[in-house]
Coordinates of C-alpha atoms in Angstrom, one line a residue:
Chain Q
M286 CA 0.0 0.0 0.0
D287 CA 1.2 3.5 -0.7
F288 CA 2.3 5.7 2.2
M289 CA -0.6 8.2 2.1
S290 CA -3.3 5.4 2.0
A291 CA -1.6 3.4 4.7
L292 CA -1.4 6.5 6.9
R293 CA -5.1 7.3 6.4
A294 CA -6.1 3.7 7.1
A295 CA -3.9 3.6 10.2
W296 CA -5.4 6.9 11.5
R297 CA -8.9 5.4 11.2
E298 CA -8.4 1.8 12.1
R299 CA -6.3 2.5 15.2
D300 CA -8.2 5.7 16.1
S301 CA -4.8 7.3 16.6
L302 CA -2.7 10.3 15.6
L303 CA 0.2 9.0 17.7
C304 CA 3.5 8.3 15.9
V305 CA 6.1 6.5 18.1
G306 CA 9.6 7.6 17.4
L307 CA 12.3 4.9 17.7
D308 CA 15.4 6.7 19.0
P309 CA 17.2 4.0 20.9
D310 CA 19.8 5.6 23.2
P311 CA 22.3 2.8 23.9
T312 CA 23.1 4.2 27.3
R313 CA 19.4 4.0 28.3
L314 CA 18.5 0.4 27.4
P315 CA 16.8 -1.8 30.1
P316 CA 19.5 -3.7 32.1
S317 CA 18.1 -7.1 31.0
L318 CA 19.2 -6.3 27.4
A319 CA 22.7 -5.1 28.4
G320 CA 25.5 -6.8 26.5
R321 CA 23.2 -8.6 24.1
P322 CA 24.5 -8.3 20.5
R323 CA 21.2 -7.1 19.1
A324 CA 20.0 -5.2 22.2
I325 CA 18.9 -2.1 20.2
F326 CA 16.8 -4.2 17.9
E327 CA 15.3 -6.2 20.8
F328 CA 14.5 -3.1 22.7
C329 CA 12.8 -1.4 19.7
R330 CA 11.0 -4.7 18.8
G331 CA 9.6 -4.8 22.3
I332 CA 8.3 -1.2 22.0
V333 CA 6.9 -1.9 18.6
D334 CA 5.0 -5.0 19.6
A335 CA 3.6 -3.3 22.7
T336 CA 2.3 -0.3 20.9
A337 CA 1.5 -1.3 17.3
D338 CA -2.3 -1.3 17.8
L339 CA -2.1 2.3 19.2
V340 CA -0.1 4.2 16.5
C341 CA -0.6 5.6 13.1
A342 CA 3.1 5.3 12.2
F343 CA 6.5 4.3 13.6
K344 CA 9.5 6.6 13.0
P345 CA 12.9 5.2 13.6
Q346 CA 15.7 7.8 13.7
I347 CA 18.6 6.6 11.7
A348 CA 21.4 8.5 13.6
Y349 CA 20.8 6.4 16.7
F350 CA 21.5 3.3 14.7
A351 CA 24.3 4.7 12.6
A352 CA 26.3 6.1 15.6
C353 CA 26.8 2.6 16.9
R354 CA 27.1 0.6 13.7
A355 CA 23.7 -0.9 14.0
E356 CA 22.3 -0.4 10.5
D357 CA 21.6 -4.2 10.3
Q358 CA 19.4 -3.8 13.4
L359 CA 17.5 -1.0 11.8
E360 CA 16.9 -3.2 8.7
A361 CA 15.7 -6.0 10.9
L362 CA 13.5 -3.7 12.9
I363 CA 11.7 -2.3 9.8
E364 CA 11.4 -5.8 8.4
H365 CA 9.8 -6.9 11.7
I366 CA 7.3 -4.0 11.6
H367 CA 6.2 -4.9 8.1
A368 CA 6.0 -8.6 8.8
R369 CA 4.3 -8.5 12.2
H370 CA 2.3 -5.3 11.9
P371 CA 1.4 -5.0 8.2
G372 CA -0.1 -1.7 7.1
I373 CA 1.6 0.5 9.7
P374 CA 3.7 3.0 7.8
V375 CA 7.3 3.3 8.7
I376 CA 8.9 6.8 8.4
L377 CA 12.7 6.8 8.2
D378 CA 13.8 9.9 10.0
A379 CA 17.0 10.7 8.2
K380 CA 16.6 14.4 7.1
R381 CA 18.6 13.8 4.0
G382 CA 19.3 16.5 1.5
D383 CA 21.8 16.5 -1.5
I384 CA 22.1 17.1 -5.2
G385 CA 20.2 14.9 -7.6
S386 CA 22.7 12.1 -8.3
T387 CA 23.5 11.7 -4.6
A388 CA 19.8 12.2 -3.5
S389 CA 19.0 9.2 -5.7
R390 CA 21.4 7.1 -3.5
Y391 CA 19.8 8.4 -0.3
A392 CA 16.3 7.5 -1.7
E393 CA 17.7 4.1 -2.5
E394 CA 19.0 3.8 1.0
A395 CA 15.6 4.7 2.5
F396 CA 13.2 3.0 0.2
A397 CA 15.1 0.0 -1.2
R398 CA 17.6 -0.9 1.6
Y399 CA 15.5 0.0 4.6
Q400 CA 12.1 -0.5 3.0
A401 CA 10.7 2.6 4.6
D402 CA 7.4 3.9 3.5
A403 CA 8.4 7.6 3.9
V404 CA 11.6 9.6 4.6
T405 CA 12.2 13.0 6.1
V406 CA 14.0 15.4 3.8
N407 CA 15.7 18.8 4.2
P408 CA 14.4 21.3 1.7
Y409 CA 17.4 23.8 1.8
M410 CA 18.8 22.5 -1.5
G411 CA 15.6 23.1 -3.5
Q412 CA 13.3 21.2 -5.7
D413 CA 15.7 19.2 -7.8
S414 CA 17.3 17.8 -4.6
V415 CA 13.8 16.6 -3.5
E416 CA 12.7 15.1 -6.8
P417 CA 14.6 11.8 -6.5
Y418 CA 12.5 11.0 -3.5
L419 CA 9.3 12.2 -5.0
A420 CA 9.9 9.9 -8.0
W421 CA 9.5 6.8 -5.9
E422 CA 5.8 6.0 -6.5
G423 CA 3.8 5.5 -3.4
K424 CA 6.5 6.6 -1.0
G425 CA 6.0 9.6 1.3
V426 CA 8.4 12.6 1.3
I427 CA 8.2 14.6 4.6
L428 CA 9.9 17.9 4.2
L429 CA 11.3 19.9 7.2
C430 CA 9.3 23.1 7.5
R431 CA 9.2 24.6 11.0
T432 CA 11.3 22.4 13.3
S433 CA 10.7 21.9 17.0
N434 CA 14.2 22.9 18.3
P435 CA 14.9 26.3 19.9
G436 CA 17.1 27.5 17.0
G437 CA 14.6 26.3 14.4
G438 CA 13.6 29.9 13.7
D439 CA 17.1 31.1 13.0
L440 CA 16.5 30.6 9.3
Q441 CA 13.0 29.2 9.1
N442 CA 11.4 32.4 10.6
L443 CA 13.3 34.8 8.4
D444 CA 11.0 37.3 6.8
L445 CA 11.0 37.3 3.0
G446 CA 10.2 40.9 2.8
D447 CA 6.5 40.8 2.1
G448 CA 5.7 39.3 5.5
E449 CA 6.1 35.8 4.3
K450 CA 8.4 33.6 6.4
L451 CA 10.8 31.1 5.0
Y452 CA 8.9 28.2 6.6
E453 CA 5.7 29.5 5.0
R454 CA 7.4 29.4 1.6
V455 CA 8.5 25.8 2.2
A456 CA 4.9 25.0 3.2
R457 CA 3.6 26.5 0.0
L458 CA 6.1 24.8 -2.2
A459 CA 5.6 21.4 -0.6
S460 CA 1.8 21.6 -0.9
G461 CA 2.0 23.1 -4.4
A462 CA 4.8 23.1 -7.0
W463 CA 6.7 20.2 -5.4
N464 CA 3.7 18.0 -4.8
A465 CA 2.9 16.9 -8.3
N466 CA 2.6 13.3 -7.2
G467 CA 0.7 14.0 -4.0
N468 CA 3.3 12.3 -1.8
C469 CA 4.5 15.3 0.2
A470 CA 4.0 15.9 3.9
L471 CA 5.7 18.4 6.3
V472 CA 7.5 18.5 9.6
V473 CA 6.2 21.2 11.9
G474 CA 7.1 21.2 15.6
A475 CA 4.6 21.2 18.4
T476 CA 6.6 23.7 20.3
F477 CA 5.4 26.5 18.0
P478 CA 1.6 26.1 17.8
E479 CA 0.9 29.4 16.2
E480 CA 3.2 28.5 13.3
L481 CA 1.6 25.0 13.2
A482 CA -1.8 26.7 12.8
R483 CA -0.4 28.9 10.1
V484 CA 1.0 25.9 8.2
R485 CA -2.3 24.1 8.4
A486 CA -4.0 27.1 7.0
L487 CA -1.6 27.2 4.1
V488 CA -1.5 23.5 3.1
G489 CA -5.1 22.2 3.2
E490 CA -5.2 18.6 4.3
L491 CA -1.5 17.8 3.8
P492 CA -0.3 15.5 6.6
L493 CA 1.9 17.1 9.2
L494 CA 4.5 15.1 11.2
V495 CA 4.7 16.9 14.5
P496 CA 7.6 16.3 16.9
G497 CA 7.8 18.0 20.2
I498 CA 5.1 16.6 22.4
G499 CA 6.3 14.6 25.3
A500 CA 9.9 15.1 26.4
Q501 CA 10.2 18.3 24.3
G502 CA 7.3 19.9 26.1
G503 CA 4.8 20.7 23.4
D504 CA 1.2 20.9 24.7
I505 CA -1.1 18.2 23.3
A506 CA -4.4 20.2 23.4
T507 CA -2.8 23.3 21.8
T508 CA -1.1 21.2 19.2
V509 CA -4.1 19.2 18.2
S510 CA -6.3 22.3 18.0
A511 CA -3.7 24.1 15.9
G512 CA -2.9 21.3 13.5
Q513 CA -5.8 18.9 13.0
T514 CA -7.8 18.9 9.8
G515 CA -11.6 19.4 9.7
D516 CA -12.1 15.6 10.2
G517 CA -9.9 15.4 13.2
L518 CA -7.0 13.9 11.3
G519 CA -4.0 15.3 9.4
L520 CA -1.4 14.8 12.1
M521 CA 1.3 12.4 13.1
L522 CA 2.1 13.5 16.6
N523 CA 5.5 12.0 17.4
S524 CA 6.6 11.0 20.9
S525 CA 9.9 9.2 21.3
R526 CA 11.6 9.4 24.7
A527 CA 8.4 9.7 26.7
I528 CA 7.2 6.4 25.3
L529 CA 10.5 4.5 25.0
Y530 CA 11.7 5.3 28.5
A531 CA 8.4 5.4 30.2
G532 CA 9.4 2.6 32.5
E533 CA 12.7 4.2 33.5
G534 CA 13.4 5.8 36.8
E535 CA 12.8 5.5 40.5
G536 CA 10.2 3.1 41.8
K537 CA 9.4 1.9 38.4
C538 CA 9.9 -1.7 37.2
W539 CA 12.1 -0.8 34.2
D540 CA 13.8 -4.1 33.6
G541 CA 11.1 -6.6 32.9
D542 CA 8.4 -4.2 32.0
F543 CA 9.8 -1.6 29.7
A544 CA 7.3 -2.7 27.0
A545 CA 4.3 -2.6 29.3
A546 CA 5.3 0.8 30.5
A547 CA 5.7 2.0 27.0
R548 CA 2.3 0.6 26.1
Q549 CA 0.7 2.4 29.0
A550 CA 2.4 5.7 28.0
A551 CA 1.2 5.2 24.4
L552 CA -2.4 4.5 25.6
D553 CA -2.3 7.6 27.8
T554 CA -0.9 9.8 25.0
R555 CA -3.4 8.5 22.4
A556 CA -6.2 9.1 24.9
A557 CA -4.9 12.6 25.6
I558 CA -4.7 13.4 21.9
N559 CA -8.1 11.9 21.1
A560 CA -9.7 13.9 23.9
C561 CA -8.7 17.1 22.0
R562 CA -9.8 16.1 18.6
V563 CA -12.8 18.3 18.0
S564 CA -14.4 16.1 15.5
V565 CA -13.7 12.7 17.1
P566 CA -17.3 12.1 18.0
V567 CA -18.4 12.7 14.4
F568 CA -15.7 10.5 13.1
R569 CA -16.4 7.7 15.6
E570 CA -20.1 7.6 14.5
K571 CA -19.1 6.6 11.0
Chain G
M77 CA 46.1 17.6 13.9
D78 CA 43.0 19.7 13.8
F79 CA 41.1 20.1 10.5
M80 CA 41.9 23.7 9.8
S81 CA 45.7 23.3 10.4
A82 CA 45.7 20.1 8.4
L83 CA 43.9 21.8 5.5
R84 CA 46.3 24.8 5.6
A85 CA 49.3 22.4 5.7
A86 CA 47.9 20.3 2.8
W87 CA 47.3 23.4 0.7
R88 CA 50.9 24.5 1.0
E89 CA 52.7 21.2 1.1
R90 CA 50.9 19.7 -1.9
D91 CA 50.5 23.1 -3.7
S92 CA 46.9 22.1 -4.3
L93 CA 43.4 23.4 -3.8
L94 CA 42.0 20.2 -5.3
C95 CA 39.7 18.0 -3.2
V96 CA 38.9 14.6 -4.7
G97 CA 35.4 13.5 -4.0
L98 CA 34.9 9.7 -3.4
D99 CA 31.4 9.0 -4.8
P100 CA 31.8 5.4 -5.9
D101 CA 28.9 4.4 -8.2
P102 CA 28.7 0.6 -8.0
T103 CA 27.5 0.4 -11.7
R104 CA 30.7 2.2 -12.8
L105 CA 33.5 0.2 -11.2
P106 CA 36.3 -1.1 -13.4
P107 CA 35.5 -4.6 -14.7
S108 CA 38.5 -6.0 -12.9
L109 CA 36.9 -5.3 -9.6
A110 CA 33.5 -6.7 -10.5
G111 CA 32.1 -9.2 -8.0
R112 CA 34.9 -8.6 -5.5
P113 CA 33.4 -8.3 -2.0
R114 CA 35.2 -5.1 -1.2
A115 CA 35.1 -3.7 -4.7
I116 CA 34.0 -0.2 -3.5
F117 CA 36.8 0.0 -1.0
E118 CA 39.4 -1.3 -3.5
F119 CA 38.3 1.2 -6.1
C120 CA 38.5 4.2 -3.8
R121 CA 41.8 3.0 -2.3
G122 CA 43.2 2.9 -5.8
I123 CA 42.1 6.5 -6.4
V124 CA 43.3 7.7 -3.1
D125 CA 46.8 6.1 -3.4
A126 CA 47.1 7.5 -6.9
T127 CA 46.2 11.1 -6.0
A128 CA 47.1 11.6 -2.4
D129 CA 50.2 13.8 -3.2
L130 CA 48.0 16.0 -5.4
V131 CA 45.1 16.9 -3.1
C132 CA 44.3 19.1 -0.1
A133 CA 41.5 16.8 1.1
F134 CA 39.5 13.7 0.3
K135 CA 35.7 13.9 0.5
P136 CA 33.8 10.6 0.6
Q137 CA 30.1 10.9 0.0
I138 CA 28.3 8.6 2.5
A139 CA 25.2 8.0 0.4
Y140 CA 27.2 6.0 -2.1
F141 CA 28.3 3.6 0.6
A142 CA 25.0 3.6 2.6
A143 CA 22.8 2.7 -0.5
C144 CA 24.7 -0.5 -0.9
R145 CA 25.3 -1.5 2.7
A146 CA 29.0 -0.6 2.5
E147 CA 29.5 1.4 5.7
D148 CA 32.3 -1.0 6.7
Q149 CA 34.1 -0.2 3.4
L150 CA 33.8 3.5 4.2
E151 CA 35.3 2.9 7.6
A152 CA 38.1 1.0 6.1
L153 CA 38.7 3.7 3.4
I154 CA 39.0 6.5 5.9
E155 CA 41.3 4.4 8.1
H156 CA 43.4 3.7 5.1
I157 CA 43.7 7.4 4.3
H158 CA 44.8 8.3 7.8
A159 CA 47.3 5.4 8.0
R160 CA 48.8 5.7 4.5
H161 CA 48.5 9.4 3.9
P162 CA 48.6 11.0 7.3
G163 CA 47.8 14.7 7.4
I164 CA 45.4 14.8 4.5
P165 CA 42.0 15.9 6.0
V166 CA 39.0 13.7 5.3
I167 CA 35.7 15.4 4.9
L168 CA 32.7 13.2 5.4
D169 CA 30.1 14.5 3.0
A170 CA 26.9 13.6 4.8
K171 CA 24.9 16.9 4.9
R172 CA 23.4 16.0 8.2
G173 CA 21.0 18.2 10.1
D174 CA 18.8 17.5 13.2
I175 CA 17.9 18.7 16.7
G176 CA 20.5 18.7 19.4
S177 CA 20.1 15.2 20.9
T178 CA 20.1 13.6 17.4
A179 CA 22.8 15.8 16.0
S180 CA 25.0 14.6 18.8
R181 CA 24.6 11.1 17.4
Y182 CA 25.3 12.2 13.8
A183 CA 28.5 14.0 15.1
E184 CA 29.5 10.7 16.8
E185 CA 28.8 8.9 13.6
A186 CA 31.1 11.3 11.6
F187 CA 33.9 11.9 14.1
A188 CA 34.0 8.8 16.3
R189 CA 32.8 6.0 14.1
Y190 CA 34.2 7.2 10.7
Q191 CA 37.1 9.3 12.1
A192 CA 36.4 12.1 9.7
D193 CA 38.2 15.4 10.2
A194 CA 35.2 17.4 9.0
V195 CA 31.6 16.9 8.1
T196 CA 29.1 18.7 5.9
V197 CA 26.0 20.0 7.7
N198 CA 22.8 21.5 6.6
P199 CA 22.0 24.8 8.3
Y200 CA 18.2 24.9 7.9
M201 CA 17.5 23.9 11.5
G202 CA 19.5 26.7 13.0
Q203 CA 22.4 27.2 15.5
D204 CA 21.5 24.7 18.1
S205 CA 21.3 22.0 15.5
V206 CA 24.9 22.8 14.4
E207 CA 26.4 23.2 17.9
P208 CA 26.9 19.4 18.6
Y209 CA 29.3 19.3 15.7
L210 CA 31.0 22.5 16.6
A211 CA 31.6 21.2 20.1
W212 CA 34.1 18.5 18.7
E213 CA 37.4 20.2 19.2
G214 CA 39.5 20.4 16.1
K215 CA 36.9 19.0 13.8
G216 CA 35.7 21.0 10.8
V217 CA 32.0 21.8 10.3
I218 CA 31.2 22.7 6.7
L219 CA 27.8 24.3 6.3
L220 CA 25.8 24.3 3.1
C221 CA 25.5 27.9 1.9
R222 CA 24.9 28.2 -1.9
T223 CA 24.8 24.7 -3.4
S224 CA 25.8 23.9 -7.0
N225 CA 22.6 22.2 -8.1
P226 CA 20.1 24.0 -10.4
G227 CA 17.4 24.3 -7.7
G228 CA 19.9 25.5 -5.1
G229 CA 18.5 29.0 -5.4
D230 CA 14.9 27.9 -4.7
L231 CA 15.4 28.8 -1.0
Q232 CA 19.0 30.0 -0.8
N233 CA 18.5 32.9 -3.2
L234 CA 15.3 34.2 -1.5
D235 CA 15.5 37.8 -0.7
L236 CA 15.2 38.7 3.0
G237 CA 13.6 42.0 2.2
D238 CA 16.6 44.3 2.6
G239 CA 18.4 42.9 -0.4
E240 CA 20.2 40.2 1.6
K241 CA 19.8 36.7 0.3
L242 CA 19.3 33.6 2.5
Y243 CA 22.7 32.2 1.5
E244 CA 24.3 35.5 2.5
R245 CA 22.7 35.2 5.9
V246 CA 24.1 31.7 6.3
A247 CA 27.5 33.0 5.2
R248 CA 27.4 35.7 7.9
L249 CA 26.2 33.3 10.6
A250 CA 28.8 30.7 9.8
S251 CA 31.6 33.2 9.8
G252 CA 30.3 35.1 12.8
A253 CA 27.9 34.0 15.5
W254 CA 28.2 30.3 14.8
N255 CA 32.0 30.3 14.5
A256 CA 33.0 30.8 18.1
N257 CA 35.5 27.9 17.9
G258 CA 36.9 28.9 14.5
N259 CA 36.0 25.5 12.9
C260 CA 33.3 26.5 10.4
A261 CA 33.7 26.4 6.6
L262 CA 31.1 26.7 3.9
V263 CA 29.9 24.9 0.8
V264 CA 29.5 27.2 -2.2
G265 CA 29.0 25.8 -5.7
A266 CA 31.3 26.6 -8.6
T267 CA 28.3 26.9 -10.9
F268 CA 27.4 30.3 -9.5
P269 CA 30.7 32.3 -9.5
E270 CA 29.1 35.6 -8.7
E271 CA 27.6 34.2 -5.5
L272 CA 30.9 32.6 -4.7
A273 CA 32.6 36.0 -5.0
R274 CA 29.9 37.5 -2.8
V275 CA 30.4 34.8 -0.1
R276 CA 34.2 35.4 -0.2
A277 CA 33.6 39.1 0.3
L278 CA 31.4 38.3 3.3
V279 CA 33.5 35.7 5.2
G280 CA 37.1 36.8 5.1
E281 CA 39.4 33.9 4.9
L282 CA 36.9 31.2 5.9
P283 CA 37.6 28.0 3.8
L284 CA 35.1 27.3 1.1
L285 CA 34.4 23.8 -0.2
V286 CA 33.4 24.3 -3.8
P287 CA 31.7 21.4 -5.7
G288 CA 30.7 21.9 -9.3
I289 CA 34.0 21.9 -11.3
G290 CA 34.4 18.9 -13.6
A291 CA 31.3 16.9 -14.4
Q292 CA 29.0 19.7 -13.2
G293 CA 30.5 22.2 -15.6
G294 CA 31.8 25.0 -13.3
D295 CA 34.7 26.9 -14.9
I296 CA 38.0 26.7 -13.1
A297 CA 39.4 30.1 -13.9
T298 CA 36.2 31.9 -12.9
T299 CA 35.8 29.8 -9.8
V300 CA 39.4 30.4 -8.6
S301 CA 39.2 34.1 -9.4
A302 CA 35.9 34.5 -7.5
G303 CA 36.8 32.3 -4.5
Q304 CA 40.5 32.5 -3.6
T305 CA 41.8 34.5 -0.7
G306 CA 44.5 37.1 -1.1
D307 CA 47.2 34.5 -0.7
G308 CA 45.8 32.2 -3.4
L309 CA 44.3 29.7 -0.9
G310 CA 40.9 29.4 0.9
L311 CA 39.4 26.9 -1.5
M312 CA 38.8 23.2 -1.6
L313 CA 37.7 22.7 -5.2
N314 CA 36.0 19.3 -5.4
S315 CA 36.0 17.1 -8.4
S316 CA 34.5 13.6 -8.1
R317 CA 33.3 12.0 -11.3
A318 CA 35.8 13.7 -13.6
I319 CA 38.6 12.2 -11.5
L320 CA 37.1 8.8 -10.5
Y321 CA 36.0 7.8 -13.9
A322 CA 38.7 9.5 -16.0
G323 CA 39.8 6.2 -17.4
E324 CA 36.3 5.2 -18.5
G325 CA 35.0 5.3 -22.0
E326 CA 35.9 4.6 -25.6
G327 CA 39.5 3.9 -26.4
K328 CA 40.7 4.3 -22.9
C329 CA 42.3 1.6 -20.9
W330 CA 39.8 1.6 -18.0
D331 CA 40.4 -1.7 -16.5
G332 CA 44.0 -1.9 -15.5
D333 CA 44.6 1.8 -15.4
F334 CA 41.8 3.4 -13.6
A335 CA 44.1 4.7 -10.9
A336 CA 46.7 6.0 -13.5
A337 CA 43.9 7.8 -15.4
A338 CA 42.6 9.3 -12.2
R339 CA 46.1 10.5 -11.3
Q340 CA 46.5 12.1 -14.7
A341 CA 43.1 13.8 -14.4
A342 CA 44.1 15.1 -10.9
L343 CA 47.4 16.4 -12.2
D344 CA 45.7 18.2 -15.0
T345 CA 43.0 19.6 -12.7
R346 CA 45.5 20.8 -10.1
A347 CA 47.6 22.4 -12.8
A348 CA 44.6 24.1 -14.3
I349 CA 43.7 25.5 -10.9
N350 CA 47.2 26.6 -10.1
A351 CA 47.5 28.4 -13.4
C352 CA 44.6 30.6 -12.2
R353 CA 45.8 31.4 -8.7
V354 CA 46.8 35.0 -8.9
S355 CA 49.2 34.9 -6.1
V356 CA 50.7 31.5 -6.8
P357 CA 54.2 33.0 -7.8
V358 CA 54.4 34.9 -4.5
F359 CA 53.3 31.9 -2.6
R360 CA 55.8 29.7 -4.3
E361 CA 58.7 32.0 -3.4
K362 CA 58.1 31.5 0.3

């Protein structure tokens, strides 16, 4: 199934806008996995199996695998998701960006090697640097627009003279000229809800991947209100650390129960999100 | 040795502004290497050993390795460069860019895992996304500024209202506020010499990595004239395909002699560059 259809199906079937980010920090693995050769894979597999019925997407972050030579574990993880939980789209968070001939290699890395359904891409190098990803039929291309980090505005909020901001221009391009195949989406951080609302106003029903809820502090109610589409959809609200390490810390049973703790955190987050979706009742009646 | 010192030493000792880009296309390897398990490594090693006395840097492009699961060959290649040709800086062309916690992992990937001396980084996410790389003492951080591809201007040439372009803002930030540790450099394409001259005027003696000569068609004389510093230095002029595949094609002895052909192409390119360096005679008298 193509990314956009899979995403829409997952939103509805799982009644969820929650995307679980798989950013496995090797220094924060449960002690029971310590020293195991495929500890990163086993940790992420535990999280995936415990939350798959609660999410609209999984988003592994490639840097966490690449920094410790664990590309093979990332391959195995995505293969596992497709085999065990078919239909859930996998977004490879890689934020690639390069000229055409090299971008083709990055697209091959994401879509052929890792079998991702979508990849995050940096728009700074312009349309021809994005086209090699867009050319993969059915794959999603999620362009950075307004990122959740404190310095995100250093360039993205620059005024283009007529009151338009750089991130607004990216939003217009990604929903217009660059979106000939209908496979574009955008990254917009939850930490800047006014800008999220502005992007939503510019891009119609384009899906938005929204990092920043959970550990980064973005407020769920404000985020959902600012970013949802008229039918209470349109968002992939990413939480990574708050789900992955939910069982960590004092008085909690981290070791055996990391997956159960993650499941509970995902249940709570999904519920908190759904409580804010204005059109959820209408949707649920369907 | 730190990146900036190594680069300056390589410029002078090898009398060269040429950077050889290592972008090994698996479909264009010499037939003699076909089917060999470490063909990519062997090909690049042949190029490196044939050109090391002629270059100021080597620049492996990670996508070409990642697309075909050859990260181990990239590790081996950089290890080989450091062992056999000590002092030549290695730039990992990865164009990474992410929020702080993830950027730290990418920095670890580039500097700890691959032992690169510098890495290319995308500035779109702002200062705090660049800081994890800048924090590695002695390592170089080469920020995308005005890239060589046709669509490079889609965002980079946007006018910020007062006549300043986005790429000019990046140039000012990278040579000013972001350069507290003195380890920044910039990527500026040879295909836009007027903008290269503009960047040089903005950034003083900051080193510029300049792709676009060779296969991409940037003119050497114009590029050197626009980008060199007062002492005929300041540039890493990258050529990848024109060097790597110099022996390819009709009537040429590709198979046995790919390294010799690459050496001849590197000699010719270095000579063409040096012929255009206005202050070369002065420099050579030193």
